[in-house]
PDB file of C-alpha atoms in Angstrom:
ATOM      1  CA  MET H   9     -27.947  30.533   4.841  1.00 71.00           C
ATOM      2  CA  SER H  10     -28.549  28.286   1.697  1.00 79.00           C
ATOM      3  CA  LEU H  11     -26.403  27.765  -1.216  1.00 84.00           C
ATOM      4  CA  THR H  12     -26.563  26.605  -4.424  1.00 88.00           C
ATOM      5  CA  ILE H  13     -23.718  24.801  -6.738  1.00 92.00           C
ATOM      6  CA  GLU H  14     -23.604  24.231  -9.849  1.00 93.00           C
ATOM      7  CA  ILE H  15     -21.423  20.836 -10.282  1.00 96.00           C
ATOM      8  CA  PHE H  16     -19.731  20.328 -14.149  1.00 96.00           C
ATOM      9  CA  HIS H  17     -17.915  17.627 -15.709  1.00 97.00           C
ATOM     10  CA  SER H  18     -13.896  18.347 -15.651  1.00 95.00           C
ATOM     11  CA  LYS H  19     -13.492  17.518 -19.610  1.00 95.00           C
ATOM     12  CA  SER H  20     -16.290  18.059 -21.258  1.00 96.00           C
ATOM     13  CA  LEU H  21     -17.804  21.174 -18.897  1.00 95.00           C
ATOM     14  CA  LYS H  22     -21.005  19.804 -19.458  1.00 96.00           C
ATOM     15  CA  GLN H  23     -23.616  20.452 -16.125  1.00 96.00           C
ATOM     16  CA  LEU H  24     -24.267  17.746 -14.578  1.00 96.00           C
ATOM     17  CA  PHE H  25     -25.944  18.410 -10.974  1.00 95.00           C
ATOM     18  CA  SER H  26     -27.194  21.666  -9.253  1.00 93.00           C
ATOM     19  CA  VAL H  27     -27.088  20.889  -5.589  1.00 93.00           C
ATOM     20  CA  LYS H  28     -28.113  22.685  -2.187  1.00 90.00           C
ATOM     21  CA  VAL H  29     -26.165  23.233   0.809  1.00 91.00           C
ATOM     22  CA  ASN H  30     -25.472  25.455   3.749  1.00 89.00           C
ATOM     23  CA  ASP H  31     -22.788  27.788   3.341  1.00 81.00           C
ATOM     24  CA  THR H  32     -21.175  26.728   6.654  1.00 88.00           C
ATOM     25  CA  ASP H  33     -21.257  22.626   4.749  1.00 93.00           C
ATOM     26  CA  THR H  34     -18.274  21.565   3.820  1.00 94.00           C
ATOM     27  CA  ILE H  35     -17.035  19.356   0.241  1.00 95.00           C
ATOM     28  CA  SER H  36     -17.744  16.592   2.065  1.00 95.00           C
ATOM     29  CA  HIS H  37     -21.624  17.417   2.325  1.00 95.00           C
ATOM     30  CA  VAL H  38     -21.666  18.648  -1.303  1.00 96.00           C
ATOM     31  CA  LYS H  39     -20.423  14.660  -2.482  1.00 96.00           C
ATOM     32  CA  ASN H  40     -22.979  13.488  -0.109  1.00 96.00           C
ATOM     33  CA  ALA H  41     -25.549  15.793  -1.837  1.00 95.00           C
ATOM     34  CA  ILE H  42     -24.474  14.635  -5.411  1.00 97.00           C
ATOM     35  CA  ASN H  43     -24.694  11.029  -4.396  1.00 97.00           C
ATOM     36  CA  SER H  44     -28.165  11.590  -2.858  1.00 96.00           C
ATOM     37  CA  GLN H  45     -29.043  12.491  -6.754  1.00 96.00           C
ATOM     38  CA  LYS H  46     -27.062   9.425  -7.780  1.00 95.00           C
ATOM     39  CA  SER H  47     -26.655   6.229  -5.592  1.00 95.00           C
ATOM     40  CA  LYS H  48     -23.474   4.972  -7.737  1.00 95.00           C
ATOM     41  CA  LEU H  49     -21.199   8.191  -7.524  1.00 96.00           C
ATOM     42  CA  TYR H  50     -20.517   7.361  -3.826  1.00 96.00           C
ATOM     43  CA  PRO H  51     -18.222  10.345  -1.876  1.00 95.00           C
ATOM     44  CA  ASP H  52     -15.375   7.999  -2.440  1.00 95.00           C
ATOM     45  CA  ARG H  53     -15.726   8.194  -6.389  1.00 96.00           C
ATOM     46  CA  GLN H  54     -15.577  11.739  -6.528  1.00 97.00           C
ATOM     47  CA  MET H  55     -13.768  14.430  -6.907  1.00 97.00           C
ATOM     48  CA  LEU H  56     -14.259  17.762  -7.089  1.00 97.00           C
ATOM     49  CA  LYS H  57     -12.029  20.915  -8.141  1.00 96.00           C
ATOM     50  CA  SER H  58     -12.851  24.421  -8.434  1.00 92.00           C
ATOM     51  CA  GLU H  59     -11.016  24.629 -11.381  1.00 93.00           C
ATOM     52  CA  ALA H  60     -11.349  22.053 -14.338  1.00 93.00           C
ATOM     53  CA  ALA H  61      -7.935  21.747 -14.633  1.00 92.00           C
ATOM     54  CA  GLY H  62      -6.985  22.496 -10.632  1.00 93.00           C
ATOM     55  CA  LYS H  63      -6.125  20.548  -7.694  1.00 94.00           C
ATOM     56  CA  ALA H  64      -8.695  18.000  -6.033  1.00 94.00           C
ATOM     57  CA  LEU H  65     -10.694  20.192  -3.485  1.00 95.00           C
ATOM     58  CA  LYS H  66     -10.467  18.598   0.129  1.00 92.00           C
ATOM     59  CA  ASP H  67     -13.304  16.968   2.061  1.00 92.00           C
ATOM     60  CA  GLU H  68     -12.564  19.480   4.809  1.00 91.00           C
ATOM     61  CA  GLU H  69     -12.805  22.511   3.356  1.00 92.00           C
ATOM     62  CA  LYS H  70     -15.713  25.099   3.578  1.00 91.00           C
ATOM     63  CA  VAL H  71     -17.721  25.922   1.014  1.00 89.00           C
ATOM     64  CA  ALA H  72     -18.092  29.177   2.630  1.00 85.00           C
ATOM     65  CA  ASP H  73     -14.507  29.789   1.342  1.00 84.00           C
ATOM     66  CA  LEU H  74     -14.890  29.103  -2.552  1.00 82.00           C
ATOM     67  CA  LYS H  75     -17.572  31.443  -2.413  1.00 73.00           C
ATOM     68  CA  LYS H  76     -15.348  33.994  -0.822  1.00 64.00           C
ATOM     69  CA  ASN H  77     -12.722  33.309  -3.979  1.00 59.00           C
ATOM     70  CA  SER H  78     -14.911  33.561  -6.755  1.00 58.00           C
ATOM     71  CA  ASP H  79     -15.194  36.948  -8.489  1.00 54.00           C
ATOM     72  CA  SER H  80     -19.270  36.505  -9.038  1.00 54.00           C
ATOM     73  CA  GLY H  81     -20.484  35.326  -5.571  1.00 57.00           C
ATOM     74  CA  ASN H  82     -21.780  32.103  -7.484  1.00 71.00           C
ATOM     75  CA  VAL H  83     -19.920  28.730  -6.266  1.00 87.00           C
ATOM     76  CA  ARG H  84     -19.513  26.267  -9.492  1.00 92.00           C
ATOM     77  CA  LEU H  85     -17.341  23.293  -9.330  1.00 96.00           C
ATOM     78  CA  TYR H  86     -15.747  20.685 -11.607  1.00 97.00           C
ATOM     79  CA  PHE H  87     -16.408  16.809 -10.869  1.00 97.00           C
ATOM     80  CA  LYS H  88     -14.519  13.851 -11.764  1.00 96.00           C
ATOM     81  CA  ASP H  89     -15.261  10.303 -11.829  1.00 96.00           C
ATOM     82  CA  LEU H  90     -12.726   8.228 -10.117  1.00 95.00           C
ATOM     83  CA  GLY H  91     -14.520   5.144 -11.110  1.00 94.00           C
ATOM     84  CA  PRO H  92     -15.358   1.796  -8.781  1.00 95.00           C
ATOM     85  CA  GLN H  93     -13.014   1.749  -5.867  1.00 95.00           C
ATOM     86  CA  VAL H  94     -12.039  -0.770  -3.480  1.00 95.00           C
ATOM     87  CA  GLY H  95     -10.566  -0.395   0.212  1.00 93.00           C
ATOM     88  CA  TRP H  96      -6.831   0.320   0.603  1.00 92.00           C
ATOM     89  CA  THR H  97      -6.970  -2.625   3.482  1.00 94.00           C
ATOM     90  CA  THR H  98      -8.477  -4.905   1.315  1.00 95.00           C
ATOM     91  CA  VAL H  99      -5.924  -4.415  -1.411  1.00 95.00           C
ATOM     92  CA  PHE H 100      -3.315  -4.709   1.042  1.00 96.00           C
ATOM     93  CA  LEU H 101      -4.601  -7.963   2.081  1.00 97.00           C
ATOM     94  CA  THR H 102      -5.041  -9.523  -1.235  1.00 96.00           C
ATOM     95  CA  GLU H 103      -1.697  -8.403  -2.817  1.00 96.00           C
ATOM     96  CA  TYR H 104      -0.144  -9.933   1.004  1.00 97.00           C
ATOM     97  CA  ALA H 105      -1.623 -12.894   1.362  1.00 98.00           C
ATOM     98  CA  GLY H 106      -0.904 -14.316  -2.286  1.00 98.00           C
ATOM     99  CA  PRO H 107       2.965 -14.304  -1.596  1.00 98.00           C
ATOM    100  CA  LEU H 108       2.727 -16.015   1.409  1.00 98.00           C
ATOM    101  CA  PHE H 109       0.546 -18.960   0.421  1.00 98.00           C
ATOM    102  CA  ILE H 110       1.994 -19.012  -3.505  1.00 98.00           C
ATOM    103  CA  TYR H 111       5.739 -19.352  -1.913  1.00 98.00           C
ATOM    104  CA  LEU H 112       4.453 -22.174   0.633  1.00 97.00           C
ATOM    105  CA  ILE H 113       2.843 -24.221  -2.465  1.00 95.00           C
ATOM    106  CA  PHE H 114       6.608 -24.077  -3.634  1.00 95.00           C
ATOM    107  CA  TYR H 115       7.815 -24.980  -0.673  1.00 95.00           C
ATOM    108  CA  LEU H 116       5.325 -27.943   0.710  1.00 93.00           C
ATOM    109  CA  ARG H 117       4.239 -29.271  -2.052  1.00 90.00           C
ATOM    110  CA  PRO H 118       7.432 -29.647  -4.546  1.00 90.00           C
ATOM    111  CA  SER H 119       6.323 -32.845  -6.288  1.00 87.00           C
ATOM    112  CA  ILE H 120       3.520 -30.522  -8.186  1.00 88.00           C
ATOM    113  CA  ILE H 121       5.890 -28.154  -9.101  1.00 90.00           C
ATOM    114  CA  TYR H 122       9.096 -29.943 -10.342  1.00 89.00           C
ATOM    115  CA  SER H 123       7.911 -33.594 -10.648  1.00 81.00           C
ATOM    116  CA  ASN H 124      10.365 -34.544  -7.815  1.00 74.00           C
ATOM    117  CA  PRO H 125       9.084 -36.203  -4.697  1.00 68.00           C
ATOM    118  CA  ASN H 126      11.998 -37.183  -3.594  1.00 73.00           C
ATOM    119  CA  ALA H 127      14.125 -33.419  -3.565  1.00 74.00           C
ATOM    120  CA  LYS H 128      15.723 -32.656  -0.231  1.00 85.00           C
ATOM    121  CA  TYR H 129      16.001 -29.403   0.995  1.00 92.00           C
ATOM    122  CA  GLN H 130      18.832 -27.406   1.928  1.00 92.00           C
ATOM    123  CA  GLN H 131      18.886 -26.248   5.369  1.00 95.00           C
ATOM    124  CA  VAL H 132      19.181 -22.562   3.961  1.00 97.00           C
ATOM    125  CA  THR H 133      15.767 -23.302   1.850  1.00 97.00           C
ATOM    126  CA  HIS H 134      13.862 -23.585   5.481  1.00 97.00           C
ATOM    127  CA  PHE H 135      15.538 -20.159   6.420  1.00 98.00           C
ATOM    128  CA  ALA H 136      14.147 -18.811   3.402  1.00 98.00           C
ATOM    129  CA  CYS H 137      10.767 -20.118   3.999  1.00 98.00           C
ATOM    130  CA  ALA H 138      10.543 -18.662   7.336  1.00 98.00           C
ATOM    131  CA  CYS H 139      11.533 -15.128   6.539  1.00 98.00           C
ATOM    132  CA  TRP H 140       9.187 -15.286   3.583  1.00 98.00           C
ATOM    133  CA  VAL H 141       6.558 -16.306   5.495  1.00 98.00           C
ATOM    134  CA  PHE H 142       7.436 -14.057   8.295  1.00 98.00           C
ATOM    135  CA  HIS H 143       7.837 -11.338   6.157  1.00 98.00           C
ATOM    136  CA  TYR H 144       4.254 -11.226   4.311  1.00 98.00           C
ATOM    137  CA  ALA H 145       2.512 -12.406   7.874  1.00 98.00           C
ATOM    138  CA  LYS H 146       3.794  -9.367   9.441  1.00 98.00           C
ATOM    139  CA  ARG H 147       2.785  -7.048   6.516  1.00 98.00           C
ATOM    140  CA  LEU H 148      -1.040  -8.679   6.772  1.00 98.00           C
ATOM    141  CA  LEU H 149      -1.020  -7.796  10.621  1.00 98.00           C
ATOM    142  CA  GLU H 150       0.397  -3.996  10.122  1.00 98.00           C
ATOM    143  CA  THR H 151      -2.778  -3.767   7.842  1.00 96.00           C
ATOM    144  CA  VAL H 152      -5.065  -4.820   9.875  1.00 95.00           C
ATOM    145  CA  PHE H 153      -3.669  -3.295  13.276  1.00 95.00           C
ATOM    146  CA  VAL H 154      -1.071  -0.596  12.507  1.00 95.00           C
ATOM    147  CA  HIS H 155      -1.356   1.115   8.970  1.00 92.00           C
ATOM    148  CA  ARG H 156      -4.090   4.271   8.957  1.00 88.00           C
ATOM    149  CA  PHE H 157      -4.651   5.746   5.845  1.00 84.00           C
ATOM    150  CA  SER H 158      -5.291   8.982   4.848  1.00 77.00           C
ATOM    151  CA  HIS H 159      -7.813   7.567   2.013  1.00 78.00           C
ATOM    152  CA  ALA H 160     -10.244   5.400   2.772  1.00 83.00           C
ATOM    153  CA  THR H 161      -9.884   3.678  -0.850  1.00 92.00           C
ATOM    154  CA  MET H 162      -8.258   3.631  -4.340  1.00 92.00           C
ATOM    155  CA  PRO H 163      -9.402   2.658  -8.123  1.00 93.00           C
ATOM    156  CA  ILE H 164     -10.180  -1.183  -8.245  1.00 94.00           C
ATOM    157  CA  ARG H 165      -7.874  -1.580 -10.971  1.00 92.00           C
ATOM    158  CA  ASN H 166      -5.026  -1.474  -8.791  1.00 92.00           C
ATOM    159  CA  ILE H 167      -6.048  -4.986  -6.841  1.00 95.00           C
ATOM    160  CA  PHE H 168      -5.597  -6.472 -10.264  1.00 95.00           C
ATOM    161  CA  LYS H 169      -2.276  -4.448 -10.934  1.00 94.00           C
ATOM    162  CA  ASN H 170      -0.435  -4.815  -7.714  1.00 94.00           C
ATOM    163  CA  SER H 171      -1.733  -8.851  -7.025  1.00 96.00           C
ATOM    164  CA  PHE H 172      -0.255  -9.103 -10.430  1.00 96.00           C
ATOM    165  CA  TYR H 173       2.975  -7.778  -9.547  1.00 96.00           C
ATOM    166  CA  TYR H 174       3.348  -9.265  -5.995  1.00 97.00           C
ATOM    167  CA  TRP H 175       1.710 -12.728  -7.236  1.00 97.00           C
ATOM    168  CA  GLY H 176       3.763 -12.877  -9.990  1.00 97.00           C
ATOM    169  CA  PHE H 177       7.326 -12.296  -8.409  1.00 96.00           C
ATOM    170  CA  ALA H 178       6.286 -14.900  -5.320  1.00 97.00           C
ATOM    171  CA  ALA H 179       6.371 -17.628  -8.260  1.00 97.00           C
ATOM    172  CA  TYR H 180       9.456 -16.589 -10.172  1.00 96.00           C
ATOM    173  CA  VAL H 181      11.282 -16.258  -6.683  1.00 97.00           C
ATOM    174  CA  ALA H 182      10.030 -19.270  -4.626  1.00 97.00           C
ATOM    175  CA  TYR H 183      10.652 -21.504  -8.021  1.00 96.00           C
ATOM    176  CA  TYR H 184      14.398 -20.865  -7.888  1.00 95.00           C
ATOM    177  CA  ASN H 185      14.931 -20.911  -3.994  1.00 96.00           C
ATOM    178  CA  ASN H 186      12.781 -24.155  -3.689  1.00 95.00           C
ATOM    179  CA  HIS H 187      14.073 -26.022  -6.824  1.00 94.00           C
ATOM    180  CA  PRO H 188      15.632 -29.242  -6.269  1.00 91.00           C
ATOM    181  CA  LEU H 189      18.706 -28.202  -7.703  1.00 91.00           C
ATOM    182  CA  TYR H 190      19.190 -25.472  -6.124  1.00 93.00           C
ATOM    183  CA  THR H 191      22.695 -24.915  -4.115  1.00 93.00           C
ATOM    184  CA  PRO H 192      23.421 -23.527  -0.920  1.00 92.00           C
ATOM    185  CA  PRO H 193      25.838 -20.171  -0.724  1.00 96.00           C
ATOM    186  CA  MET H 194      29.297 -20.325  -1.881  1.00 95.00           C
ATOM    187  CA  PHE H 195      30.736 -19.457   1.762  1.00 96.00           C
ATOM    188  CA  GLY H 196      28.375 -21.845   4.266  1.00 95.00           C
ATOM    189  CA  SER H 197      26.948 -21.118   6.911  1.00 96.00           C
ATOM    190  CA  MET H 198      28.669 -17.736   7.890  1.00 97.00           C
ATOM    191  CA  GLN H 199      26.699 -16.082   4.578  1.00 98.00           C
ATOM    192  CA  ILE H 200      23.410 -18.134   5.916  1.00 98.00           C
ATOM    193  CA  TYR H 201      23.508 -16.652   9.277  1.00 98.00           C
ATOM    194  CA  ILE H 202      24.836 -12.729   8.029  1.00 98.00           C
ATOM    195  CA  GLY H 203      22.160 -12.742   5.443  1.00 98.00           C
ATOM    196  CA  LEU H 204      19.581 -14.282   8.192  1.00 98.00           C
ATOM    197  CA  PHE H 205      20.883 -11.802  10.736  1.00 98.00           C
ATOM    198  CA  GLY H 206      20.734  -8.571   8.227  1.00 98.00           C
ATOM    199  CA  PHE H 207      17.010  -9.824   7.258  1.00 98.00           C
ATOM    200  CA  LEU H 208      15.805 -10.047  10.782  1.00 98.00           C
ATOM    201  CA  PHE H 209      17.882  -6.707  11.937  1.00 98.00           C
ATOM    202  CA  ASN H 210      15.815  -4.505   9.018  1.00 98.00           C
ATOM    203  CA  GLU H 211      11.951  -5.835   9.314  1.00 98.00           C
ATOM    204  CA  LEU H 212      12.486  -5.219  13.245  1.00 98.00           C
ATOM    205  CA  GLY H 213      13.513  -1.502  11.522  1.00 98.00           C
ATOM    206  CA  ASN H 214      10.840  -1.453   9.145  1.00 98.00           C
ATOM    207  CA  LEU H 215       8.353  -2.243  12.035  1.00 98.00           C
ATOM    208  CA  SER H 216       9.592   0.485  14.103  1.00 98.00           C
ATOM    209  CA  ILE H 217       8.955   3.038  11.783  1.00 97.00           C
ATOM    210  CA  HIS H 218       5.569   1.653  10.839  1.00 97.00           C
ATOM    211  CA  LEU H 219       4.668   1.957  14.230  1.00 96.00           C
ATOM    212  CA  ALA H 220       6.286   5.453  14.457  1.00 95.00           C
ATOM    213  CA  LEU H 221       4.207   6.624  11.314  1.00 94.00           C
ATOM    214  CA  ARG H 222       0.831   5.217  12.564  1.00 93.00           C
ATOM    215  CA  ASP H 223       1.456   7.136  15.760  1.00 91.00           C
ATOM    216  CA  LEU H 224       1.681  10.278  14.037  1.00 89.00           C
ATOM    217  CA  ARG H 225      -1.978  10.153  12.605  1.00 83.00           C
ATOM    218  CA  PRO H 226      -5.005   9.537  15.408  1.00 79.00           C
ATOM    219  CA  ALA H 227      -7.325   7.394  14.609  1.00 75.00           C
ATOM    220  CA  GLY H 228     -10.114   7.891  12.110  1.00 69.00           C
ATOM    221  CA  SER H 229      -8.144  11.325  11.095  1.00 73.00           C
ATOM    222  CA  LYS H 230      -6.159  12.516   7.914  1.00 72.00           C
ATOM    223  CA  VAL H 231      -3.823  14.469  10.154  1.00 75.00           C
ATOM    224  CA  ARG H 232       0.051  14.875   8.367  1.00 77.00           C
ATOM    225  CA  LYS H 233       3.028  15.034  10.475  1.00 84.00           C
ATOM    226  CA  ILE H 234       6.258  15.604   9.845  1.00 89.00           C
ATOM    227  CA  PRO H 235       7.942  12.510  10.944  1.00 92.00           C
ATOM    228  CA  LEU H 236      10.772  12.633  13.771  1.00 92.00           C
ATOM    229  CA  PRO H 237      12.930  10.294  15.427  1.00 95.00           C
ATOM    230  CA  THR H 238      11.397   8.684  18.997  1.00 94.00           C
ATOM    231  CA  SER H 239      13.180   7.136  21.618  1.00 96.00           C
ATOM    232  CA  ASN H 240      13.432   3.623  19.542  1.00 97.00           C
ATOM    233  CA  PRO H 241      16.803   3.936  18.144  1.00 97.00           C
ATOM    234  CA  PHE H 242      15.768   2.164  14.252  1.00 98.00           C
ATOM    235  CA  THR H 243      13.991   5.483  13.771  1.00 97.00           C
ATOM    236  CA  LYS H 244      17.211   7.573  14.198  1.00 97.00           C
ATOM    237  CA  LEU H 245      17.466   7.031  10.069  1.00 97.00           C
ATOM    238  CA  PHE H 246      14.434   9.826   9.932  1.00 97.00           C
ATOM    239  CA  ASN H 247      17.694  12.051  10.038  1.00 96.00           C
ATOM    240  CA  PHE H 248      18.898  10.956   6.788  1.00 96.00           C
ATOM    241  CA  VAL H 249      15.986   9.747   4.694  1.00 95.00           C
ATOM    242  CA  SER H 250      12.399  10.670   4.123  1.00 92.00           C
ATOM    243  CA  CYS H 251      11.237   7.043   4.316  1.00 94.00           C
ATOM    244  CA  PRO H 252      13.446   4.684   6.332  1.00 97.00           C
ATOM    245  CA  ASN H 253      10.419   2.111   5.958  1.00 97.00           C
ATOM    246  CA  TYR H 254      11.461   1.592   2.792  1.00 97.00           C
ATOM    247  CA  SER H 255      15.500   2.088   3.611  1.00 98.00           C
ATOM    248  CA  TYR H 256      14.687  -1.142   5.609  1.00 98.00           C
ATOM    249  CA  GLU H 257      12.473  -2.978   3.285  1.00 98.00           C
ATOM    250  CA  ILE H 258      15.085  -2.667   0.558  1.00 98.00           C
ATOM    251  CA  GLY H 259      17.633  -3.371   3.309  1.00 98.00           C
ATOM    252  CA  SER H 260      15.370  -6.964   4.046  1.00 98.00           C
ATOM    253  CA  TRP H 261      15.462  -8.016   0.726  1.00 97.00           C
ATOM    254  CA  ILE H 262      19.266  -7.330  -0.233  1.00 97.00           C
ATOM    255  CA  PHE H 263      19.993  -9.921   3.073  1.00 98.00           C
ATOM    256  CA  PHE H 264      17.898 -12.153   1.862  1.00 98.00           C
ATOM    257  CA  SER H 265      19.845 -12.294  -1.615  1.00 97.00           C
ATOM    258  CA  ILE H 266      22.743 -12.789   0.496  1.00 97.00           C
ATOM    259  CA  MET H 267      21.385 -15.294   2.516  1.00 98.00           C
ATOM    260  CA  THR H 268      19.723 -17.466  -0.329  1.00 97.00           C
ATOM    261  CA  GLN H 269      22.863 -16.442  -2.710  1.00 95.00           C
ATOM    262  CA  SER H 270      20.367 -15.341  -5.184  1.00 89.00           C
ATOM    263  CA  LEU H 271      19.263 -12.684  -6.971  1.00 75.00           C
ATOM    264  CA  CYS H 272      15.463 -13.771  -7.940  1.00 66.00           C
TER     265      CYS H 272
END
C-alpha cells in the first residue's frame, strides 16, 4: 500500500519534501527517496524525527509503525541536515597517523627541531619512541581490521577538531621527550622497566577489550550487546567498569609517564 510522507524542517517547520513509499518500507527507504529529490542529501547526512524536538528515528524503523502511532493516520516527519559527512575509518586513520609521523620527525631529525645535530639520546628515549610508535600503529591496524562502527559517518568538522587535538599533543610530548636536555628518570633502570612493562601490559589489555567488543557485533550490522568477560583474563575488567578499553588506555599513558618521568 502506497503512503505519502510529508517532510518538514525541524526548526522552521517549513515543508521541504513529500515522498511516496510503501507502508512496509523503513526510514532508510524514506531517506533514499529524499536523496533522489536532492542528491547532496545522501542518507548519512539526514536525520529524521517523528517530532520536531524528538529523538532521531532509526533506519530500520517501519513506516507502518509511524502511521499506527499517528492520530490522524497521516505521517509527518521532521528533517535535520547533519552537514557534510566523512567516514569514521577516514577520521580515525587521519587522527592516528599524524601522531605517529610527528613523533618520528622529532626523534629521527632532532637537528631540524633543536638545531643540535650532535645530541645523543638516553636509552629511555628509544624506549619511549618504540612505545609511542607501537601504540599508534596498533590503533591504525585496529581501525582497519578490528573496529566495527554502528554509524558509517560523522560530521566532517570532527576530522579537523580531532586531528588538532591528537597532532598538537603529539608534537608537545615529542618535543620534551626527545629534547637534547632531557634527563633520564630519577630511579634509573628499575623505573624505566616498570613503566615499560606496565605500558605493554595495558596495551595488550586494550587490544583484548577491542577484540571482545568487535565480536559482539556481527560484520555489517548495528547490533548492540552488553559486553561480558570472555575466556581472555584481560576482559575480567568488564565486571568492574563499563568501558575497560579506556581503563587500559589510561593505564598505558600513566606507565608511559612513569617510564619517561614526564607529564607531557
